[in-house]
Structures are given as structure tokens and as C-alpha cells.
Coordinates of C-alpha atoms and ligand atoms in Angstrom, one line a residue:
M608 CA 0.3 -0.4 -0.1
A609 CA 1.4 3.3 -1.0
F610 CA 1.0 6.6 -0.4
P611 CA -1.9 8.0 1.0
T612 CA -2.1 5.0 2.8
T613 CA 1.5 4.3 3.9
R614 CA 2.9 7.4 5.5
M615 CA 6.9 6.6 6.3
R616 CA 6.6 10.0 8.1
R617 CA 4.4 8.7 11.0
L618 CA 7.4 6.7 12.7
R619 CA 9.4 10.0 12.6
A620 CA 7.2 12.2 14.6
S621 CA 8.8 12.1 17.8
P622 CA 12.0 10.9 19.8
A623 CA 10.1 8.3 21.1
L624 CA 8.7 7.1 18.0
R625 CA 11.8 7.2 16.4
G626 CA 13.4 5.5 19.5
L627 CA 11.0 2.5 19.2
V628 CA 11.8 1.8 16.2
R629 CA 15.7 2.2 15.8
E630 CA 17.4 -0.7 14.2
T631 CA 21.0 0.4 15.5
E632 CA 22.3 1.3 18.5
L633 CA 25.6 3.0 19.2
R634 CA 26.9 1.1 22.3
A635 CA 30.4 1.8 24.4
E636 CA 30.8 -2.2 24.9
R637 CA 31.4 -2.4 21.4
L638 CA 34.2 0.1 21.0
V639 CA 37.5 -0.7 20.9
L640 CA 40.4 2.3 21.7
P641 CA 43.7 2.3 20.2
L642 CA 46.5 3.0 22.1
F643 CA 50.4 4.0 20.7
V644 CA 52.4 3.0 23.8
S645 CA 55.7 4.4 23.7
E646 CA 59.1 2.8 24.9
T647 CA 61.0 6.3 24.9
A648 CA 58.6 9.0 25.4
S649 CA 58.9 10.3 28.8
A650 CA 55.4 12.3 28.6
R651 CA 52.7 12.3 26.5
E652 CA 53.6 13.0 23.0
P653 CA 50.6 14.7 20.8
I654 CA 50.6 13.5 17.5
E655 CA 50.0 16.0 14.9
A656 CA 47.2 14.9 12.4
M657 CA 45.3 13.2 15.4
P658 CA 44.1 15.7 17.5
G659 CA 43.4 14.4 20.9
V660 CA 45.5 11.0 20.3
E661 CA 49.1 11.0 21.9
R662 CA 51.6 8.7 21.8
L663 CA 51.6 7.1 25.6
P664 CA 54.5 6.0 28.4
I665 CA 53.7 3.0 30.2
A666 CA 52.3 4.8 33.0
A667 CA 49.9 7.0 30.7
A668 CA 48.8 3.9 28.9
V669 CA 47.7 2.4 32.2
Q670 CA 45.4 6.0 32.8
E671 CA 44.3 5.6 29.4
A672 CA 43.0 2.3 29.7
R673 CA 41.8 2.7 33.6
E674 CA 39.3 5.9 31.2
A675 CA 38.4 3.6 28.8
A676 CA 37.5 1.2 31.2
E677 CA 35.2 3.9 33.2
L678 CA 33.6 5.0 30.2
G679 CA 32.5 1.2 29.4
L680 CA 34.7 0.5 26.3
A681 CA 35.1 -3.3 25.6
A682 CA 39.0 -3.2 25.1
V683 CA 41.6 -1.3 24.0
L684 CA 44.2 -2.0 21.4
L685 CA 47.8 -1.7 21.9
F686 CA 50.7 -0.3 19.3
G687 CA 53.6 0.0 20.2
V688 CA 56.6 2.3 19.4
P689 CA 60.1 1.0 20.1
A690 CA 63.6 2.6 21.0
E691 CA 65.2 0.5 18.4
K692 CA 64.7 -1.1 14.7
D693 CA 66.5 -3.8 12.9
S694 CA 65.9 -5.6 9.7
E695 CA 64.0 -8.7 11.1
G696 CA 61.9 -6.2 13.8
S697 CA 63.1 -8.0 16.7
G698 CA 61.0 -5.4 19.1
A699 CA 58.1 -7.2 18.1
W700 CA 58.4 -10.1 20.2
D701 CA 61.0 -8.3 23.3
E702 CA 59.7 -9.3 26.4
Q703 CA 60.6 -5.9 27.3
G704 CA 58.8 -4.5 24.6
A705 CA 56.2 -1.6 25.2
V706 CA 53.4 -3.5 24.1
Q707 CA 54.2 -6.7 26.0
I708 CA 55.2 -4.6 29.7
A709 CA 52.1 -1.9 28.6
A710 CA 49.8 -5.2 28.4
A711 CA 50.8 -7.0 31.5
A712 CA 50.7 -3.7 33.6
I713 CA 47.0 -2.8 32.3
K714 CA 46.0 -6.2 32.9
Q715 CA 47.1 -5.8 36.5
A716 CA 45.6 -2.7 37.2
L717 CA 42.4 -3.4 34.9
P718 CA 41.5 -7.4 34.7
E719 CA 38.1 -6.8 33.4
L720 CA 39.1 -4.7 30.2
L721 CA 40.2 -6.5 27.6
V722 CA 43.4 -5.9 26.0
I723 CA 44.0 -6.4 22.7
T724 CA 47.4 -6.4 20.5
D725 CA 48.2 -5.7 16.9
V726 CA 50.8 -8.4 16.0
C727 CA 52.8 -6.9 13.1
L728 CA 56.6 -6.3 12.4
C729 CA 56.5 -2.5 10.9
E730 CA 57.1 -0.7 13.8
Y731 CA 59.8 -2.8 14.7
T732 CA 61.4 -2.8 11.4
D733 CA 64.2 -0.4 10.2
H734 CA 62.6 -0.6 6.6
G735 CA 59.2 -0.2 8.0
H736 CA 57.9 -3.2 6.2
C737 CA 55.2 -5.4 7.6
G738 CA 57.6 -8.6 7.4
V739 CA 61.5 -9.6 6.4
V740 CA 63.1 -8.6 3.1
D741 CA 64.1 -10.1 0.9
W742 CA 66.7 -7.8 -0.6
G743 CA 67.1 -9.2 -4.0
S744 CA 69.7 -7.5 -6.1
H745 CA 69.3 -3.9 -4.3
P746 CA 71.6 -4.8 -0.6
P747 CA 70.3 -2.8 2.4
G748 CA 71.1 0.7 2.1
S749 CA 70.9 1.0 -1.9
H750 CA 67.6 1.5 -1.5
S751 CA 67.2 5.3 -1.8
P752 CA 65.0 6.2 -5.3
G753 CA 68.1 8.2 -6.7
S754 CA 70.9 5.3 -6.4
H755 CA 70.5 3.9 -9.8
S756 CA 73.1 5.4 -11.8
P757 CA 72.4 5.7 -15.8
H758 CA 75.8 4.1 -16.5
S759 CA 75.3 1.4 -14.0
H760 CA 77.2 -2.1 -14.2
P761 CA 75.9 -4.2 -17.6
A762 CA 75.0 -6.7 -14.5
E763 CA 72.1 -3.7 -13.8
S764 CA 70.4 -5.1 -16.9
N765 CA 70.5 -8.5 -16.3
P766 CA 66.9 -9.3 -15.4
A767 CA 67.6 -11.9 -12.7
R768 CA 69.5 -9.5 -11.0
S769 CA 67.5 -6.4 -10.9
Q770 CA 64.6 -8.0 -8.7
P771 CA 63.7 -5.5 -6.2
P772 CA 63.3 -5.9 -2.8
S773 CA 60.1 -8.1 -1.4
V774 CA 58.4 -8.4 1.8
D775 CA 59.2 -12.4 2.4
N776 CA 56.0 -14.1 2.7
D777 CA 57.0 -17.2 4.6
A778 CA 59.9 -16.2 6.1
T779 CA 57.8 -13.6 8.3
L780 CA 55.5 -15.9 9.4
E781 CA 57.5 -17.7 12.2
L782 CA 58.5 -13.8 13.4
L783 CA 54.7 -12.8 13.4
A784 CA 53.7 -16.3 15.7
R785 CA 56.9 -15.4 17.9
T786 CA 55.6 -12.2 18.7
A787 CA 52.1 -13.4 18.9
V788 CA 53.1 -15.8 21.5
S789 CA 55.2 -12.7 23.5
H790 CA 51.7 -10.8 23.7
A791 CA 50.1 -13.8 25.1
R792 CA 52.7 -14.5 27.4
A793 CA 52.6 -10.9 28.7
G794 CA 48.8 -11.3 29.2
A795 CA 46.7 -10.2 26.2
D796 CA 43.5 -11.6 26.4
I797 CA 42.8 -11.3 22.0
V798 CA 45.8 -11.0 19.8
A799 CA 45.3 -8.8 16.3
P800 CA 47.6 -9.6 13.3
S801 CA 47.5 -6.5 10.6
D802 CA 50.3 -7.7 8.4
M803 CA 48.1 -9.6 5.9
M804 CA 50.9 -12.1 5.0
D805 CA 49.3 -15.3 3.6
G806 CA 49.0 -17.8 6.3
R807 CA 49.9 -15.9 9.1
V808 CA 46.6 -16.9 11.3
G809 CA 47.2 -20.3 10.8
A810 CA 51.4 -20.1 11.5
I811 CA 49.7 -17.7 14.7
R812 CA 47.3 -19.9 15.9
S813 CA 49.7 -23.7 16.2
E814 CA 52.1 -21.2 17.6
L815 CA 49.8 -19.8 20.4
D816 CA 48.2 -23.3 21.2
A817 CA 52.0 -25.0 21.1
E818 CA 52.7 -22.9 23.5
G819 CA 49.7 -23.6 25.6
F820 CA 47.5 -20.0 24.4
A821 CA 45.3 -22.4 23.0
E822 CA 42.3 -20.2 24.6
I823 CA 43.4 -17.0 23.3
P824 CA 41.3 -15.6 20.7
I825 CA 42.9 -14.1 16.9
M826 CA 40.9 -11.0 15.7
A827 CA 42.5 -10.7 11.8
Y828 CA 43.0 -8.3 9.8
A829 CA 41.1 -10.1 7.3
A830 CA 40.7 -7.5 4.5
K831 CA 43.1 -4.6 5.0
F832 CA 43.3 -2.6 2.2
A833 CA 46.3 -0.3 1.1
S834 CA 45.0 2.9 1.8
A835 CA 45.8 6.7 1.9
L836 CA 44.0 6.7 5.3
Y837 CA 46.5 5.4 6.9
G838 CA 49.0 8.6 6.9
P839 CA 48.6 9.7 10.0
F840 CA 49.4 6.4 11.8
R841 CA 52.3 6.3 10.1
E842 CA 53.5 9.5 11.8
A843 CA 51.9 8.2 15.2
A844 CA 53.7 5.2 15.0
G845 CA 57.0 6.2 12.7
C846 CA 56.6 3.2 10.3
A847 CA 56.1 4.6 6.8
P848 CA 57.7 2.3 4.7
A849 CA 61.6 3.3 3.8
F850 CA 60.8 2.4 0.4
G851 CA 58.0 1.6 -2.2
D852 CA 54.7 0.7 -0.5
R853 CA 52.1 -1.7 0.7
R854 CA 50.5 -2.6 -2.6
S855 CA 51.9 -6.4 -2.6
Y856 CA 50.5 -7.5 0.9
Q857 CA 47.8 -5.3 1.8
M858 CA 44.6 -5.8 -0.9
D859 CA 43.4 -3.0 -3.6
P860 CA 41.0 -0.7 -2.3
A861 CA 38.7 -1.8 -5.5
N862 CA 38.1 -5.7 -5.3
G863 CA 35.7 -6.5 -3.0
R864 CA 35.3 -10.1 -3.6
E865 CA 38.9 -10.7 -2.9
A866 CA 37.9 -9.3 0.4
V867 CA 35.7 -12.4 1.0
R868 CA 38.3 -14.7 -0.2
E869 CA 40.7 -13.4 2.1
A870 CA 38.1 -13.8 4.7
L871 CA 37.1 -17.2 4.1
L872 CA 40.6 -18.3 3.9
D873 CA 41.4 -16.3 7.9
A874 CA 38.6 -18.1 9.0
S875 CA 39.5 -21.5 7.5
E876 CA 43.0 -21.1 9.6
G877 CA 40.8 -20.1 12.8
A878 CA 40.4 -16.6 13.1
D879 CA 37.7 -16.1 15.6
M880 CA 37.1 -12.7 14.6
L881 CA 37.7 -10.4 11.6
T882 CA 38.7 -6.7 10.8
V883 CA 37.8 -4.7 7.9
K884 CA 39.6 -1.8 7.5
P885 CA 39.5 1.0 6.6
A886 CA 36.0 1.5 7.7
L887 CA 34.5 4.6 6.5
A888 CA 34.5 3.5 2.4
Y889 CA 34.2 0.2 3.1
G890 CA 30.7 -0.7 4.2
D891 CA 30.3 -3.2 1.5
V892 CA 32.7 -5.1 2.7
I893 CA 32.0 -5.3 6.0
R894 CA 28.5 -6.5 4.8
A895 CA 29.9 -9.2 2.3
V896 CA 32.2 -10.6 5.0
K897 CA 30.2 -10.8 7.8
R898 CA 27.1 -12.6 5.2
A899 CA 30.2 -15.0 4.1
T900 CA 32.4 -15.9 7.2
R901 CA 29.2 -15.1 9.9
L902 CA 32.3 -14.3 12.8
P903 CA 32.4 -11.5 14.6
V904 CA 33.3 -8.5 12.6
A905 CA 35.3 -5.2 13.5
A906 CA 35.4 -2.2 11.5
Y907 CA 38.5 -0.3 11.7
N908 CA 37.9 3.5 11.8
V909 CA 41.6 4.7 11.0
S910 CA 43.7 7.4 11.3
G911 CA 43.1 9.7 8.3
E912 CA 38.8 9.1 8.9
Y913 CA 39.8 10.5 12.4
A914 CA 42.2 13.5 11.3
M915 CA 39.2 14.1 8.6
V916 CA 36.7 14.5 11.2
K917 CA 38.8 16.3 14.0
A918 CA 40.1 19.0 10.9
A919 CA 36.6 19.5 9.8
A920 CA 35.3 19.9 13.1
A921 CA 37.7 22.7 13.7
A922 CA 37.5 24.5 11.0
G923 CA 33.8 24.7 12.2
Y924 CA 32.7 22.8 8.6
L925 CA 30.5 20.3 11.0
D926 CA 29.5 19.2 14.1
E927 CA 31.8 16.9 15.8
R928 CA 29.3 15.1 18.0
A929 CA 26.8 14.9 15.5
A930 CA 29.2 13.3 12.7
V931 CA 31.3 11.0 14.7
T932 CA 27.7 9.4 16.1
E933 CA 26.6 9.1 12.8
I934 CA 29.5 7.4 11.5
L935 CA 30.0 4.6 14.4
T936 CA 26.6 3.9 13.7
S937 CA 26.7 3.5 9.8
L938 CA 29.4 0.8 10.6
H939 CA 27.6 -1.5 13.0
R940 CA 24.4 -0.6 10.2
A941 CA 26.9 -1.8 7.4
G942 CA 27.3 -5.3 9.5
A943 CA 29.9 -4.4 11.9
D944 CA 29.6 -5.9 15.6
I945 CA 32.4 -4.2 16.9
V946 CA 34.4 -0.4 16.1
I947 CA 37.7 0.2 16.7
S948 CA 38.0 4.3 16.7
Y949 CA 39.7 6.6 17.7
H950 CA 36.8 8.3 18.6
A951 CA 36.0 5.4 20.9
K952 CA 36.3 7.8 24.0
D953 CA 34.5 10.9 23.3
A954 CA 31.7 8.5 22.0
A955 CA 31.4 6.2 25.3
R956 CA 31.4 9.8 26.8
W957 CA 28.4 11.5 24.9
L958 CA 26.5 7.7 24.9
S959 CA 26.4 8.4 28.7
E960 CA 25.4 12.1 28.7
G961 CA 22.0 11.3 26.7
A962 CA 20.5 13.4 24.1
Ligands
PBG422 C1 50.7 -1.8 10.5 C2 49.5 -0.7 10.8 C3 48.7 0.2 10.0 C4 47.8 0.7 10.7 C5 47.0 -0.5 11.6 N1 48.4 -1.0 11.4 C6 49.0 1.5 9.0 C7 50.1 0.8 7.7 O1 49.4 -0.8 7.5 O2 50.4 1.4 7.1 C8 46.7 1.6 10.2 C9 46.1 2.4 11.3 C10 45.8 3.4 10.9 O3 45.5 3.9 10.3 O4 44.7 4.1 12.4 N2 50.4 -2.5 10.0
ZN423 ZN1 52.7 -3.5 9.6

């Protein structure tokens, strides 16, 4: 029955009616707050492109976690900023690393709050890639774009010798698994591999099981796209790649079906939850992954998405509270069970204040 029998506006007439038929609810316990824990910071360090977000010394990270818990957030997601980097990213599995120490400290102070740890090598490698690099014919140090002389040795033109450096998938798996185990040992409740190497979920699952952590869930970034929206994060974590980009391991933003294949593979390797990242331009992927796997899905509202809203709000171009509420709600509507967002504390505060 169409108009005039059906009038859609009948159910929009008052706040009570709108509340009665609202399909999607934003809830603090579905929000996860990312934290940058620094080994070197002696005080909170602001991150220019992410107003309101800071690199944190351990004590401040515990303080942030406490606030998160008091606001009713589900979890914090820890990223580490190490003092030193090397070619393998060995800081990633250092028992005294920022993530390991912060995870232990947060669990001790706030046993009820979930601690999720990012499992990747890029914050810890001196070249900034998410895995170990096979240098091919370009030894470390020779990778600056200007290093190719037009008069180079004839051997340079031999295709077998001119392989560009690449990220070695299989050699990286063991290092990721070792990192995940070190996080579990420190007390992490959930590990979240974000590297996009093939087979890492299976490798991490079997190593966790072998080391006595069969009960630790894996939240896998199943569909992580090579996105321009990670820019501010790379400033925050100091992990921009020193050469090339991440397009040989992160996904092409044009591909939705491939995202579902990634998700199904991660599920078959034992992932307990799946993450889609970035979030805002990927609602279709969130929905497709959810439908195909039936696993809990997290949407990662990334640093660039945060920066855009903060910049527009600071300029007076939009109402921050209304925009953030709409954005986070829309991710749930798309099918996300969990939303990871730098806005999480603000959103929880607004929720507790009510309309
Ligand atoms: C690194 C990592 C990145 C993000 C989370 N983990 C950056 C990247 O892949 O280059 C981005 C998060 C954000 O932008 O908020 N594996
Ligand atoms: Zn990485």
C-alpha cells in the first residue's frame, strides 16, 4: 500500500517514536580504543595529524586504559613504538617491549578490561615493512630512489639480478607467531595480526596452541586495504615504509570479492573474529565479510578517517559529535559487531550524557 495509505513519516514524528523503531544502537561495550605505547616517551607526546591522540609512556597507557574501562569501552588495542628498530623487527617479540609491558600493566590494574595487541613487524623494522625483506639485487642501504646511476654495471640490466626488494611472506610467519606468543605471555586477551601475510592466522594459531595459549582468540585483519587513510598512523607509530609501498601485501581498494576470499581463508585458518580496514568507504566489504563468514566482524575507523573529522570540526565545517555518532552507527548498520576508533572515548562519553 503506497501513499497516502503508507506514510513513512508517521514513525518519525517524535523522539520516542524514532527510538522505538531504531534498528542500530551505538554501545560503549562494542567500541575499542587504540593506544600508542612508546618505549621512549617520558611524557605524553601529541600526534600532529590526530588531535587528541598521543604517544604514551607506560604509566599514561594504564591511565588511558582506566578511563576506557570507566567509560565502559570493550577493549584497548595496543600498538608499540620501540626505542630501536632492526631489519627483522626483533623488538616486536621483546619481552621488555612497550606492548608486552603495557599489556601486563593494564591487565594487572584492570583485569576486566580486554587487551588486544596489534601483531605486525612494521613498527619494529628499520625499513618499515610489515615483514622481513628479501633484498633481491638491492642490498640494504641501496634502496634510495636516486641510487640508480644511468651508467650502472651491465649486470644491472640482467633481469635475474634486477629483482626489486620484496617482503618475504613465508620467512615472516614465524616472526609473527613468535610476536603473538610474546603478547599472550604478557597477558594479552586477544591478538590482532595486521600484516597481511598469507598463512599468518594458521601459523599464529598453531604456535599459540603449542605454547599453551589455545584459549587466546585471534582477531585477524582479514581485509586490510592499501589505503591512503593510514597516513596519520604512520606518523604516530613511525612506520612509513622506507621504500616502495604496501601494495604487494595489502589489498587493492578496488576489490570486494577478493576481500571475501581473504576472510574465508582467515576463517578456515582459525580466525575467531575478522577486521575490515579502513571502515568508512568499505561498508560493502563489512557486509559481505559478515554474510560470508558469520564471524564477529570489526570495522577499523582508521587514523585518516579520524583526522578528516577532527580537521573539519576544528574548522567549524561540521558538528563533531553528530558526525562521529553518525559514522560509528553507520558501521554497525553495515554489519560490524565491533568498531575500533580513536573517537571511542568521546563516543562513550556522549552516550553516557544522553541526547
Ligand atoms: C601496520 C598498521 C597500520 C595501521 C594499523 N596497523 C598502517 C599500515 O598498514 O601502514 C593503520 C591504522 C590507522 O591508520 O589508524 N600494520
Ligand atoms: Zn604492519
